[in-house]
mmCIF file of C-alpha atoms in Angstrom:
data_model
loop_
_atom_site.group_PDB
_atom_site.id
_atom_site.type_symbol
_atom_site.label_atom_id
_atom_site.label_comp_id
_atom_site.label_asym_id
_atom_site.label_seq_id
_atom_site.Cartn_x
_atom_site.Cartn_y
_atom_site.Cartn_z
ATOM 1 C CA MET A 1 10.343 3.395 -2.420
ATOM 2 C CA ALA A 2 8.597 2.847 -5.774
ATOM 3 C CA ALA A 3 11.943 2.957 -7.561
ATOM 4 C CA ASP A 4 13.445 0.408 -5.152
ATOM 5 C CA GLU A 5 10.485 -1.981 -4.954
ATOM 6 C CA LEU A 6 8.877 -1.616 -8.399
ATOM 7 C CA GLY A 7 11.627 -0.189 -10.590
ATOM 8 C CA VAL A 8 9.648 2.926 -11.591
ATOM 9 C CA SER A 9 9.591 6.587 -10.740
ATOM 10 C CA VAL A 10 6.276 8.127 -9.714
ATOM 11 C CA SER A 11 4.564 11.498 -9.667
ATOM 12 C CA ILE A 12 2.841 12.410 -6.409
ATOM 13 C CA GLU A 13 -0.786 13.393 -6.999
ATOM 14 C CA GLU A 14 -1.648 14.103 -3.347
ATOM 15 C CA GLN A 15 -0.722 13.243 0.215
ATOM 16 C CA LEU A 16 -3.492 11.119 1.714
ATOM 17 C CA GLY A 17 -2.437 11.506 5.314
ATOM 18 C CA VAL A 18 -0.609 10.001 8.244
ATOM 19 C CA TYR A 19 -1.785 6.577 9.394
ATOM 20 C CA GLU A 20 -1.045 4.174 12.230
ATOM 21 C CA HIS A 21 -0.517 0.444 11.723
ATOM 22 C CA PHE A 22 -0.386 -1.950 14.649
ATOM 23 C CA TYR A 23 0.798 -5.556 14.453
ATOM 24 C CA ASP A 24 0.847 -8.192 17.197
ATOM 25 C CA ILE A 25 4.069 -9.756 15.899
ATOM 26 C CA ALA A 26 7.406 -7.959 16.172
ATOM 27 C CA ASP A 27 10.689 -8.384 14.314
ATOM 28 C CA VAL A 28 12.702 -8.079 17.522
ATOM 29 C CA ASP A 29 12.836 -10.294 20.595
ATOM 30 C CA ASN A 30 11.025 -9.350 23.813
ATOM 31 C CA SER A 31 8.555 -7.073 22.062
ATOM 32 C CA ASP A 32 4.767 -7.336 22.145
ATOM 33 C CA GLY A 33 4.295 -6.061 18.602
ATOM 34 C CA LYS A 34 5.140 -3.279 16.242
ATOM 35 C CA HIS A 35 3.724 0.131 15.434
ATOM 36 C CA TYR A 36 4.250 1.882 12.098
ATOM 37 C CA VAL A 37 3.396 5.498 11.305
ATOM 38 C CA PRO A 38 3.321 5.629 7.484
ATOM 39 C CA ILE A 39 2.581 8.683 5.372
ATOM 40 C CA ALA A 40 0.483 7.618 2.380
ATOM 41 C CA TYR A 41 0.443 9.234 -1.050
ATOM 42 C CA HIS A 42 -1.692 8.847 -4.160
ATOM 43 C CA VAL A 43 0.842 8.478 -6.978
ATOM 44 C CA THR A 44 0.924 7.841 -10.717
ATOM 45 C CA ALA A 45 3.646 5.647 -12.221
ATOM 46 C CA ASP A 46 5.810 7.480 -14.759
ATOM 47 C CA ASP A 47 6.710 4.204 -16.511
ATOM 48 C CA ALA A 48 4.451 1.458 -17.848
ATOM 49 C CA GLU A 49 6.797 -1.449 -17.041
ATOM 50 C CA LEU A 50 7.097 -2.620 -13.433
ATOM 51 C CA GLU A 51 9.932 -4.754 -12.078
ATOM 52 C CA PHE A 52 9.425 -6.047 -8.561
ATOM 53 C CA ASP A 53 12.107 -6.861 -6.003
ATOM 54 C CA ASP A 54 12.534 -9.977 -3.867
ATOM 55 C CA GLN A 55 9.956 -8.948 -1.255
ATOM 56 C CA HIS A 56 7.111 -9.469 -3.761
ATOM 57 C CA GLU A 57 6.126 -12.802 -5.312
ATOM 58 C CA SER A 58 3.821 -11.351 -7.947
ATOM 59 C CA LEU A 59 1.988 -8.276 -9.164
ATOM 60 C CA ARG A 60 -1.532 -8.076 -10.509
ATOM 61 C CA PRO A 61 -3.606 -5.353 -12.136
ATOM 62 C CA PHE A 62 -6.663 -4.020 -10.376
ATOM 63 C CA ALA A 63 -9.546 -1.676 -11.028
ATOM 64 C CA SER A 64 -12.130 0.162 -8.973
ATOM 65 C CA PRO A 65 -14.481 -0.879 -7.420
ATOM 66 C CA PHE A 66 -12.223 -3.080 -5.354
ATOM 67 C CA ASP A 67 -13.458 -6.277 -3.729
ATOM 68 C CA SER A 68 -12.796 -5.721 -0.029
ATOM 69 C CA ILE A 69 -12.480 -9.455 0.714
ATOM 70 C CA ASP A 70 -9.017 -9.491 -0.897
ATOM 71 C CA LEU A 71 -7.818 -6.271 0.743
ATOM 72 C CA HIS A 72 -5.892 -5.833 3.958
ATOM 73 C CA PRO A 73 -7.805 -3.319 6.132
ATOM 74 C CA TYR A 74 -4.888 -0.856 5.985
ATOM 75 C CA VAL A 75 -4.824 -0.999 2.165
ATOM 76 C CA LYS A 76 -8.596 -0.470 2.107
ATOM 77 C CA ASP A 77 -8.170 2.726 4.174
ATOM 78 C CA TYR A 78 -5.648 4.088 1.651
ATOM 79 C CA LEU A 79 -7.904 3.360 -1.337
ATOM 80 C CA VAL A 80 -11.003 4.883 0.257
ATOM 81 C CA ASP A 81 -9.068 8.020 1.240
ATOM 82 C CA ALA A 82 -7.725 8.281 -2.336
ATOM 83 C CA GLY A 83 -11.319 8.356 -3.621
ATOM 84 C CA PHE A 84 -11.584 4.811 -4.982
ATOM 85 C CA GLN A 85 -14.702 2.712 -4.525
ATOM 86 C CA VAL A 86 -14.303 -0.344 -2.315
ATOM 87 C CA ALA A 87 -17.140 -2.878 -2.347
ATOM 88 C CA GLU A 88 -18.378 -3.883 1.102
ATOM 89 C CA ASN A 89 -18.602 -7.651 1.550
#
């Protein structure tokens, strides 16, 4: 996925776990929502240059501690489980 979406290969540091994501909006008709079961990994990029695909408008650097106001709750879960500090707001 990193190669397709960001144009880089990655090294897996650790598997964080299996998560569940629930959304009220579905991509198919006559459905009440969608349910994803992603497996999250802590990875390190093997290349310094990122190239994003058409599903991303922009990229921005970040550093810990993260400001939780700007984070989707699912992203916050990944960062906390990877050992990063996330500021409570």
